[in-house]
PDB file of C-alpha atoms and ligand atoms in Angstrom:
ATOM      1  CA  UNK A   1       2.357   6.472  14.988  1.00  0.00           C
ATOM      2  CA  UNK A   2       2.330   9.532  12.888  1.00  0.00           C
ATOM      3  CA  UNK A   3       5.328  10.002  13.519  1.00  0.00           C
ATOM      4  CA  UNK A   4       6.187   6.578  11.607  1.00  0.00           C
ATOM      5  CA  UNK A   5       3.906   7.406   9.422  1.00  0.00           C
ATOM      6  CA  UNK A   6       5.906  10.523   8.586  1.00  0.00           C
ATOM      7  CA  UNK A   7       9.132   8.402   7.771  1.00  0.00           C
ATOM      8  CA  UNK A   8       7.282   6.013   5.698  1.00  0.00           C
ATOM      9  CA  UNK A   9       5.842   9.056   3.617  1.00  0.00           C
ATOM     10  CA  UNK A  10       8.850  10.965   3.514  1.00  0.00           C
ATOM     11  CA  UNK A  11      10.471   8.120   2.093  1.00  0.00           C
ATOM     12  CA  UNK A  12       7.958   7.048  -0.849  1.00  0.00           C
ATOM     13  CA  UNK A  13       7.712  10.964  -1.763  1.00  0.00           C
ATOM     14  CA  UNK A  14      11.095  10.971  -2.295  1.00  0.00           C
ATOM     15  CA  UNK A  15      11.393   7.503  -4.149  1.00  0.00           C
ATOM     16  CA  UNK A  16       8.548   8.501  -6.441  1.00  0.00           C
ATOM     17  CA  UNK A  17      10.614  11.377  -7.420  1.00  0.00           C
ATOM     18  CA  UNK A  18      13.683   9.201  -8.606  1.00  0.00           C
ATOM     19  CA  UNK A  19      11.543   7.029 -10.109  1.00  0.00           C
ATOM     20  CA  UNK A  20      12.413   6.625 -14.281  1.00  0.00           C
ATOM     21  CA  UNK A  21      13.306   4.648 -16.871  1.00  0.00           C
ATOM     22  CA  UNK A  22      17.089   3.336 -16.108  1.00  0.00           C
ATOM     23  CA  UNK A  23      16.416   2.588 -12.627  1.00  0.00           C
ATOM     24  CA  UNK A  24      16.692  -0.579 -11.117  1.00  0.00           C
ATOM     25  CA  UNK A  25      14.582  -1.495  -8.011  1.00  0.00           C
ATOM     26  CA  UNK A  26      17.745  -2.387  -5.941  1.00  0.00           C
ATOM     27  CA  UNK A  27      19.007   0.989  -5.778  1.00  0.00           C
ATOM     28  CA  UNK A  28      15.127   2.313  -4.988  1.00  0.00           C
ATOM     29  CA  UNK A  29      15.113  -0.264  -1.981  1.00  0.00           C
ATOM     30  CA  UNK A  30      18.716   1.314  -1.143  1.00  0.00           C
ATOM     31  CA  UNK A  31      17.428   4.543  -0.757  1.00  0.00           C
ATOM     32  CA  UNK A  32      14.341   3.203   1.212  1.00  0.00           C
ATOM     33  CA  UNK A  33      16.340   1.774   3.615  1.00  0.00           C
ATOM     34  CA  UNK A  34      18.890   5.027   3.786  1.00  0.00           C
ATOM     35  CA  UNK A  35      15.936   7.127   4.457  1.00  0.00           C
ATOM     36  CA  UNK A  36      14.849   5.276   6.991  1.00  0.00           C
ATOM     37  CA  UNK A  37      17.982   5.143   9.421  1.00  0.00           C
ATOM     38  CA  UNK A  38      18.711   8.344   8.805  1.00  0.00           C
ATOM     39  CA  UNK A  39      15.474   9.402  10.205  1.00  0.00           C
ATOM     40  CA  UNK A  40      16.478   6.738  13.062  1.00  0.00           C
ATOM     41  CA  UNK A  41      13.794   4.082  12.094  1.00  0.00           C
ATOM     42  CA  UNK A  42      13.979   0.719  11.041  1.00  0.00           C
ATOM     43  CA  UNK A  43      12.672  -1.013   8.103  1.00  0.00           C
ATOM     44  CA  UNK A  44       9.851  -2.904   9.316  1.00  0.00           C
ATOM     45  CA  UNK A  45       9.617  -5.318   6.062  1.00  0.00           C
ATOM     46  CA  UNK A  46      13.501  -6.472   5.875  1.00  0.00           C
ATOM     47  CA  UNK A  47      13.238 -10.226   7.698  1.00  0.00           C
ATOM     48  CA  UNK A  48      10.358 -10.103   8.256  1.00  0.00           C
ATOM     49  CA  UNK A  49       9.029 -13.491   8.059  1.00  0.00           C
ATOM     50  CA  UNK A  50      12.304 -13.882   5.967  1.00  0.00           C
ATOM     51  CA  UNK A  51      11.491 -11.413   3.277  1.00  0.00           C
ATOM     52  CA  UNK A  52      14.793 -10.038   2.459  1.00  0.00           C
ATOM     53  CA  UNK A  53      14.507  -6.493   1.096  1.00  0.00           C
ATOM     54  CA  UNK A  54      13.405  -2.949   2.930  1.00  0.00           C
ATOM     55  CA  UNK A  55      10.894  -2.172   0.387  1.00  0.00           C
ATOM     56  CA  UNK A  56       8.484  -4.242  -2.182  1.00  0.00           C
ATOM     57  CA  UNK A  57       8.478  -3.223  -6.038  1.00  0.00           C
ATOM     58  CA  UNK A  58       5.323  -5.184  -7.820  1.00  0.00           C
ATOM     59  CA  UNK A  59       5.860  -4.225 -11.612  1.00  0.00           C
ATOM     60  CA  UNK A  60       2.578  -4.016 -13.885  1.00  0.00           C
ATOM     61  CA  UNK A  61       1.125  -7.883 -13.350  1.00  0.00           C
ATOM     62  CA  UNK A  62       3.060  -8.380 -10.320  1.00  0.00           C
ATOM     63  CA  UNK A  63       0.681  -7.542  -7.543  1.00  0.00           C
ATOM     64  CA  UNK A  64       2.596  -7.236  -3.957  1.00  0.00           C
ATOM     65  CA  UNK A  65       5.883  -7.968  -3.143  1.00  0.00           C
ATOM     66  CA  UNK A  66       8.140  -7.860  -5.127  1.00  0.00           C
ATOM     67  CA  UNK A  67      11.496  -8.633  -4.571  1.00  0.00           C
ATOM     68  CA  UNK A  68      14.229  -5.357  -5.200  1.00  0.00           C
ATOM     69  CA  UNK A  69      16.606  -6.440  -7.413  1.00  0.00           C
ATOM     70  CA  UNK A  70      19.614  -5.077  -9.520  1.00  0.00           C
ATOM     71  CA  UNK A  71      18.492  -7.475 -12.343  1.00  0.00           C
ATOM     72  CA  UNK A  72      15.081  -5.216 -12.686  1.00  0.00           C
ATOM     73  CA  UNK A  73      15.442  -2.025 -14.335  1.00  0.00           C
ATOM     74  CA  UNK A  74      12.220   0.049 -14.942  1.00  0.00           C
ATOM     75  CA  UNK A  75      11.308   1.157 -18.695  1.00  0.00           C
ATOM     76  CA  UNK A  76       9.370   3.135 -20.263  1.00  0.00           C
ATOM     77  CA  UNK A  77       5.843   2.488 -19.375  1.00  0.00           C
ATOM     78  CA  UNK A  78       5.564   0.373 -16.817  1.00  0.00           C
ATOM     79  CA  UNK A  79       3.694   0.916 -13.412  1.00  0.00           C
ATOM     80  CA  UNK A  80       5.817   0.394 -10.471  1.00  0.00           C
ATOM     81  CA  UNK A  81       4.383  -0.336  -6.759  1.00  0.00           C
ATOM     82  CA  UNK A  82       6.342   0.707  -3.727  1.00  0.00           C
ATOM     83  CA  UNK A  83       5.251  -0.412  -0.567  1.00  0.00           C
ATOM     84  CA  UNK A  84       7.603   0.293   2.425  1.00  0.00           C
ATOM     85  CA  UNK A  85       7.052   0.567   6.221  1.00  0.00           C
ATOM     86  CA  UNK A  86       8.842   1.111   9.397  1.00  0.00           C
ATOM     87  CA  UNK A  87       9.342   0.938  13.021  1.00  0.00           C
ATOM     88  CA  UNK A  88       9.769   4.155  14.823  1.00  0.00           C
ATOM     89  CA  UNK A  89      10.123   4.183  18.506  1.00  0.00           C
ATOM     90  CA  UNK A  90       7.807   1.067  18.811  1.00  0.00           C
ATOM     91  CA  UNK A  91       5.524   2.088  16.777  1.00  0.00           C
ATOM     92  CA  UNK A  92       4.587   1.263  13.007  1.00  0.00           C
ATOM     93  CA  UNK A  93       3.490   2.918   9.921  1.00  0.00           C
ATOM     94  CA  UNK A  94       2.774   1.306   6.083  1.00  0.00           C
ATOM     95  CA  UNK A  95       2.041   2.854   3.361  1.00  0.00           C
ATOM     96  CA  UNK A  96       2.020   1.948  -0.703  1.00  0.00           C
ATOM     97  CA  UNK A  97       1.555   3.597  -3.852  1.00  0.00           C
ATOM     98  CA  UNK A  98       1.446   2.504  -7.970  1.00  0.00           C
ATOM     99  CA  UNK A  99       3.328   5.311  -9.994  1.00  0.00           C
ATOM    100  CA  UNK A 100       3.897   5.500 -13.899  1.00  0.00           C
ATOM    101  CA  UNK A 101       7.362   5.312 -15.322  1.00  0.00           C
ATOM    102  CA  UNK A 102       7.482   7.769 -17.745  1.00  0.00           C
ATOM    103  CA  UNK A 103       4.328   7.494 -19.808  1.00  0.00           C
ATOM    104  CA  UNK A 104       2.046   4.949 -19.601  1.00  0.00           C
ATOM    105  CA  UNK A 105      -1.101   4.036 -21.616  1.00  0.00           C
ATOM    106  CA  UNK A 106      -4.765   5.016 -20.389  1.00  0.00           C
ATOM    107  CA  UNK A 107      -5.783   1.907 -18.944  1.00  0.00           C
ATOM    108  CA  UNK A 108      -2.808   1.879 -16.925  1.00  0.00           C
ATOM    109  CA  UNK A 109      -3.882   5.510 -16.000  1.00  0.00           C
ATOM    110  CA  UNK A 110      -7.121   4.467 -15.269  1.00  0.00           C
ATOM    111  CA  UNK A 111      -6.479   0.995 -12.981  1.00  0.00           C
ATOM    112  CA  UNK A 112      -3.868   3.566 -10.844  1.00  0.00           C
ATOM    113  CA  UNK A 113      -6.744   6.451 -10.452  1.00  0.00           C
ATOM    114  CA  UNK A 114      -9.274   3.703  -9.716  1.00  0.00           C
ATOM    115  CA  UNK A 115      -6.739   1.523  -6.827  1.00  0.00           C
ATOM    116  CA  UNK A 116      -6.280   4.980  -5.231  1.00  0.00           C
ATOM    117  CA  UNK A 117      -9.992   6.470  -5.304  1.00  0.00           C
ATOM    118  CA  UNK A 118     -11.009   2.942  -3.957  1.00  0.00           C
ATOM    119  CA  UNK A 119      -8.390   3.914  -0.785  1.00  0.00           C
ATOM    120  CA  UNK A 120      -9.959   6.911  -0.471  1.00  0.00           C
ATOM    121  CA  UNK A 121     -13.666   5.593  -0.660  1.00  0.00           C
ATOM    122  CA  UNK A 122     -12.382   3.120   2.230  1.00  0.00           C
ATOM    123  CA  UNK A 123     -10.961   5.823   4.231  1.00  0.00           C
ATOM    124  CA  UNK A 124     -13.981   7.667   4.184  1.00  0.00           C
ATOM    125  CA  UNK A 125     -15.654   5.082   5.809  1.00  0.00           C
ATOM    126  CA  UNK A 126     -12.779   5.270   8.438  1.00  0.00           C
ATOM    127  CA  UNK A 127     -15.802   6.704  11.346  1.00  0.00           C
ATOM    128  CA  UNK A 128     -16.486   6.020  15.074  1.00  0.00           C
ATOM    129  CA  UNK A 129     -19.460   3.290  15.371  1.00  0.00           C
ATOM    130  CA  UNK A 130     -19.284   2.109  11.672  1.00  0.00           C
ATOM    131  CA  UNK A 131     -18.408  -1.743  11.311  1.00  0.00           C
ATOM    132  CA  UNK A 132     -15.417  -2.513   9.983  1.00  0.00           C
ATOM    133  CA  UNK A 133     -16.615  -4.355   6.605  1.00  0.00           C
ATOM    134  CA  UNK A 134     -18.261  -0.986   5.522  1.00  0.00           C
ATOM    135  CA  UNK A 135     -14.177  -0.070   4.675  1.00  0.00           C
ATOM    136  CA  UNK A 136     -13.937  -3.114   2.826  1.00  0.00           C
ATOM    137  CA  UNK A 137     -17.251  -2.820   0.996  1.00  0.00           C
ATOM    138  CA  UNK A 138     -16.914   0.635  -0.485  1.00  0.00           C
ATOM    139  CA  UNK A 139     -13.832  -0.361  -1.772  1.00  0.00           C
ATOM    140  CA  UNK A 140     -15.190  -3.042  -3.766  1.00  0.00           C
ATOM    141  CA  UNK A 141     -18.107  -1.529  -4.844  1.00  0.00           C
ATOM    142  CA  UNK A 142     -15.602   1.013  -6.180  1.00  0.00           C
ATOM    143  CA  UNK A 143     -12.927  -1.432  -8.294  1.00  0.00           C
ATOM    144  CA  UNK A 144     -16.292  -2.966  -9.599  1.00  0.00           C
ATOM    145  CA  UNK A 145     -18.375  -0.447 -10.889  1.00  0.00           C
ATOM    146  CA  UNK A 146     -15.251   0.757 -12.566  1.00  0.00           C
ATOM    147  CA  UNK A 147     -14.824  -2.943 -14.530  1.00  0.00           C
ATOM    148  CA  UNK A 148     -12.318  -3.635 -12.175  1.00  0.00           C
ATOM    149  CA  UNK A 149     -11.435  -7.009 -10.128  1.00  0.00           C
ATOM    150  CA  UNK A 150     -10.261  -7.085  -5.848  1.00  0.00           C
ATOM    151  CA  UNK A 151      -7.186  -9.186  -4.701  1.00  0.00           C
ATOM    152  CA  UNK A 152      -8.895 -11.603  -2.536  1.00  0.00           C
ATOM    153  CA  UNK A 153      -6.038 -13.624  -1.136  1.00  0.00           C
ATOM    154  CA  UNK A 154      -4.241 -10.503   0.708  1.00  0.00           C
ATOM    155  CA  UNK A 155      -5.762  -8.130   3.054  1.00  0.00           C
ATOM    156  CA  UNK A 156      -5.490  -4.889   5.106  1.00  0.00           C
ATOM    157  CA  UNK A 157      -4.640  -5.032   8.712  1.00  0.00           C
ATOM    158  CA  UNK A 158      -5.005  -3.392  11.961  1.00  0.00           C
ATOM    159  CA  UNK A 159      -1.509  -2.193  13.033  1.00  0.00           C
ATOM    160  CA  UNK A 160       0.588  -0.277  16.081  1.00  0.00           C
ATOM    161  CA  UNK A 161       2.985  -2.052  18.534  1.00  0.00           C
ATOM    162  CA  UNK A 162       3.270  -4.438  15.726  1.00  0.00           C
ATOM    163  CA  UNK A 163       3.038  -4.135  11.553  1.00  0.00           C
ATOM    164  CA  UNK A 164       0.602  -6.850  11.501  1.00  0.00           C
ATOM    165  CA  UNK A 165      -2.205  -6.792  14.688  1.00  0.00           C
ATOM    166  CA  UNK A 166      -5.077  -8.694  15.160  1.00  0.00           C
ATOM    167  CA  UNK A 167      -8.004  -7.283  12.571  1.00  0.00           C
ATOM    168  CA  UNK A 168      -7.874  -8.209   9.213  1.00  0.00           C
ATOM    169  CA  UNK A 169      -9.243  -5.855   6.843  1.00  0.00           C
ATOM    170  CA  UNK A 170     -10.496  -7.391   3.306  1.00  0.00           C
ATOM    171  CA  UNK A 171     -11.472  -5.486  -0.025  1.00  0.00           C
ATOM    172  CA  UNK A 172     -14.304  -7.489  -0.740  1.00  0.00           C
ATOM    173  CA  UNK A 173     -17.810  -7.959   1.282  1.00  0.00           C
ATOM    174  CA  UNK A 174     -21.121  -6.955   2.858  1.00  0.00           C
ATOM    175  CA  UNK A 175     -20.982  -4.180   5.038  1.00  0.00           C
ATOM    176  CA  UNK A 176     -22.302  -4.047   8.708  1.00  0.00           C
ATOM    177  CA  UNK A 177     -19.891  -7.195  10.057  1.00  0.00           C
ATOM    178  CA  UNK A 178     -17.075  -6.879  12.130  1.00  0.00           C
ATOM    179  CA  UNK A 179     -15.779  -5.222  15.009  1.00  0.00           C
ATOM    180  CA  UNK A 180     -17.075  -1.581  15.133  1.00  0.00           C
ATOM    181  CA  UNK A 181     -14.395   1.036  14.938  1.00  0.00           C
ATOM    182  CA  UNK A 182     -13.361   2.994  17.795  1.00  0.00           C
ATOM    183  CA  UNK A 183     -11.410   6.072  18.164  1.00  0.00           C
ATOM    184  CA  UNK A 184      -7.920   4.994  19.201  1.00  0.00           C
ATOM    185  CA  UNK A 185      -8.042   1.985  16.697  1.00  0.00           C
ATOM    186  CA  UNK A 186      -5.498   1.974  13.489  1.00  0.00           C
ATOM    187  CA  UNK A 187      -5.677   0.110  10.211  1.00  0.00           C
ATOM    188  CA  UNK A 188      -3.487   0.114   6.637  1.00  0.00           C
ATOM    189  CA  UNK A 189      -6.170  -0.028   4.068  1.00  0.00           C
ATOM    190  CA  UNK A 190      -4.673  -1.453   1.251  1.00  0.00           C
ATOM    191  CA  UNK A 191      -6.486  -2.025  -2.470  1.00  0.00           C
ATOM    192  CA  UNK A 192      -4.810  -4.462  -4.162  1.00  0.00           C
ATOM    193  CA  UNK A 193      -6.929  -4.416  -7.739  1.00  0.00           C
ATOM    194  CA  UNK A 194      -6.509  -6.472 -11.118  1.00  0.00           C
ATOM    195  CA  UNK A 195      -7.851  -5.165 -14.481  1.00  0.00           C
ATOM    196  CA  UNK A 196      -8.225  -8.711 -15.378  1.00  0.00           C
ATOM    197  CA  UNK A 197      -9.277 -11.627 -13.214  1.00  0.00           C
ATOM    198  CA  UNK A 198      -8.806 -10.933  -9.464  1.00  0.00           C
ATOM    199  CA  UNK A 199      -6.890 -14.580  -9.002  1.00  0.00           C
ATOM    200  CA  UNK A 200      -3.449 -14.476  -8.055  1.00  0.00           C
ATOM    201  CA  UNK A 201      -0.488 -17.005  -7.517  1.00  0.00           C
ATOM    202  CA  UNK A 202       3.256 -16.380  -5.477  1.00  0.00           C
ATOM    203  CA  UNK A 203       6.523 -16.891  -7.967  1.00  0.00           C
ATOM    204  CA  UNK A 204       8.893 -19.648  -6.631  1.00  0.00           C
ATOM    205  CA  UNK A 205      11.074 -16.902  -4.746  1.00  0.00           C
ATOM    206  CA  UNK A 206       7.986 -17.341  -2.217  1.00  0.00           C
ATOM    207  CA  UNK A 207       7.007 -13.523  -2.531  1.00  0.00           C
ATOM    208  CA  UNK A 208       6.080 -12.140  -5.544  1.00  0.00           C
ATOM    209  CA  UNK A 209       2.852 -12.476  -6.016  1.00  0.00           C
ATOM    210  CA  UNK A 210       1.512 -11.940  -9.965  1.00  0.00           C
ATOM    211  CA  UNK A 211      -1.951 -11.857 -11.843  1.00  0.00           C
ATOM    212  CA  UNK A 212      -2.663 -14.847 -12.915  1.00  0.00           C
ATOM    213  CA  UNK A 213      -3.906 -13.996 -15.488  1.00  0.00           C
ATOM    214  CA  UNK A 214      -1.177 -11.776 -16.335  1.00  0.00           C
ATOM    215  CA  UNK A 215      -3.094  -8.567 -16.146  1.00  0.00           C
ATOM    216  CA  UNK A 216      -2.159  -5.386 -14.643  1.00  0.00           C
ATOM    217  CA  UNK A 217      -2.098  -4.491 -11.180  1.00  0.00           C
ATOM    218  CA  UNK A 218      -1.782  -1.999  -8.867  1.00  0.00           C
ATOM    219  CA  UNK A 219      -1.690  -1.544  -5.200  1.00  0.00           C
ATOM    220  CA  UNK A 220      -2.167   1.847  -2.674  1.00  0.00           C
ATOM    221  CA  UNK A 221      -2.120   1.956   1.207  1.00  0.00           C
ATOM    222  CA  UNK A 222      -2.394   4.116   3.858  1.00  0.00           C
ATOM    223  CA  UNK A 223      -2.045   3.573   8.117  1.00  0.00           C
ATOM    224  CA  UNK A 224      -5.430   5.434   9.228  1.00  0.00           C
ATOM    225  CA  UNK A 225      -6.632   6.560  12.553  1.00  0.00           C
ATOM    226  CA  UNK A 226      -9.783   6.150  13.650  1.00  0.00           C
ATOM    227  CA  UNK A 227     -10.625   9.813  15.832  1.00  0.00           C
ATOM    228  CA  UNK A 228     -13.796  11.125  17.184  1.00  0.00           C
ATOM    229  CA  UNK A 229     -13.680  13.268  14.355  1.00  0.00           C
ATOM    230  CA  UNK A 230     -13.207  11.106  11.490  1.00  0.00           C
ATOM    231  CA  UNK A 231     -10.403   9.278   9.735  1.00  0.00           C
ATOM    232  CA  UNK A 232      -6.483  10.950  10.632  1.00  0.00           C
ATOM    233  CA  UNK A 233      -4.183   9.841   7.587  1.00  0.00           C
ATOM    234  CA  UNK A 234      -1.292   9.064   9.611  1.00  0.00           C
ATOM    235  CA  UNK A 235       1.416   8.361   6.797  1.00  0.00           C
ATOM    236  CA  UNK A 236       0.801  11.798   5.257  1.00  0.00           C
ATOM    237  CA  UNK A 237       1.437  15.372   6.633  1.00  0.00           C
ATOM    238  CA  UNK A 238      -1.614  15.996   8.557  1.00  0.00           C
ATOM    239  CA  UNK A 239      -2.539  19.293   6.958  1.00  0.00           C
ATOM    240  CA  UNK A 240      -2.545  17.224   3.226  1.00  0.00           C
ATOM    241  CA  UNK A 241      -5.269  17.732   1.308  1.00  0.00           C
ATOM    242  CA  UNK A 242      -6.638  16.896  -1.981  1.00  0.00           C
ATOM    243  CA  UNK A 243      -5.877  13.338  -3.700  1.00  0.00           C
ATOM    244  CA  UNK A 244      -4.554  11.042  -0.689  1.00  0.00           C
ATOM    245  CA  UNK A 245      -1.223   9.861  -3.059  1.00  0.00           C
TER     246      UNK A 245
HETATM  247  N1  MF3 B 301       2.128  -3.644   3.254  1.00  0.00           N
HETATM  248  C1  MF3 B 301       2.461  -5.047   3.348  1.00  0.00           C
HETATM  249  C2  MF3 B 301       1.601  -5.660   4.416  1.00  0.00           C
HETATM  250  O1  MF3 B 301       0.879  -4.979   5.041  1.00  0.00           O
HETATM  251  C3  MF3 B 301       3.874  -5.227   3.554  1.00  0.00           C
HETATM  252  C4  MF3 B 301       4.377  -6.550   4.018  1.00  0.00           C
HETATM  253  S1  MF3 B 301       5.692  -7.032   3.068  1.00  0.00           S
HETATM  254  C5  MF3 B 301       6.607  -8.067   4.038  1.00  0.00           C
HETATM  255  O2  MF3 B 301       1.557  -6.832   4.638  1.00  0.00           O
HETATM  256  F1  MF3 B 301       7.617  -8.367   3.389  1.00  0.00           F
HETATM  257  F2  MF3 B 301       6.949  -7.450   5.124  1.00  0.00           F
HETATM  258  F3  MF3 B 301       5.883  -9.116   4.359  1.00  0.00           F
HETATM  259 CO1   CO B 302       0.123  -3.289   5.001  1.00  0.00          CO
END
């Protein structure tokens, strides 16, 4: 799994590089894809339950999903979400980060630095014997103390054989419930977090999903290991340090 993990990094480091005004989000889900089979993986989003891209770009209100498209060129200012994932030798890895395009204004700043401490306040809880709802409720308690709203309608997962296995992971919710995490067990902790009201709707393509309020939003994910020894980022290098984007 770290080795998927690897691709799906590789890939978004790379993409977040190219990332600038100009661009459209076809040719980033191009590259996605390129990366990918050249590091003889497979997309693990394109078809799946008919979505029809390798990668999802969510720009500013739009929360997940969104669909790559040569009609949607990136300007100055906006905050772009890239999630991607892929199947390596059986195995999965998924991963998702909001980036600036060019720059952006401090409460976009701010709801990026907040989505991504609220990841890392999850994977901290990412420990042998703790119950899985203590992930989801220090993420919470971080997007709220910081005036912030959690996605309610889409969750993190446990993943491995498959993208999508049987735990779901919420953002939201009392701590102590749930399974209790065991080394061996995997999950992609994803934040999804509104500066305005955390309701959502989909778009009539069936995937986009936006703000409904048409706030900003931003998304960050990570596949984490649960070891005897704490949390193992596995869709980052394992000697990383420092911020986990
Ligand atoms: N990171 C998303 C998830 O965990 C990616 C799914 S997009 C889809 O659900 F297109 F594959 F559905
Ligand atoms: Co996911």
């Amino acid at each position: 799994m770290h080795r998927a993990g690897m691709i799906v990094w590789g890939a978004l480091t790379e993409l977040r590089k190219r990332v600038q005004p100009g661009v459209t989000t076809l040719e980033l889900d191009e590259q996605a894809e390129e990366y990918a089979r050249k590091h003889k993986a497979r997309p693990a989003f394109k078809n799946y339950h008919g979505y029809p891209k390798s990668l999802c770009t969510s720009i500013n209100s739009e929360v997940v999903h969104g669909i790559p498209s040569a009609k949607r060129t990136l300007k100055e200012g906006d905050i772009l979400s890239m999630d991607f994932g892929v199947e390596f030798e059986g195995y999965y890895g998924d991963a998702a980060l909001t980036v600036p395009v060019g720059k952006i204004d401090p409460k976009r700043e701010k709801l990026l630095r907040v989505t991504r401490e609220a990841l890392e306040r999850g994977i901290e809880q990412v420990r042998a014997g703790n119950r899985l709802t203590d992930i989801s409720a220090a993420v919470q308690e971080w997007v709220e103390r910081n005036g912030l709203s959690v996605v309610r309608e889409f969750v993190g997962h446990s993943i491995g054989t498959k993208m999508h296995e049987d735990l779901q992971l919420p953002n939201y919710g009392e701590p102590g419930r749930g399974p209790r995490l065991q080394a061996g067990m995997v999950l992609a902790i994803e934040p999804m977090v509104n500066v305005g009201s955390p309701a959502v709707k989909v778009l009539d393509d069936k995937w986009t999903a936006i703000t409904e309020d048409g706030s900003d939003s931003a998304h960050f994910e990570h596949t984490v290991a649960v070891t005897e020894n704490g949390p193992w980022i596995l869709t980052r290098p394992r000697e990383a340090a420092g911020p986990v984007w």
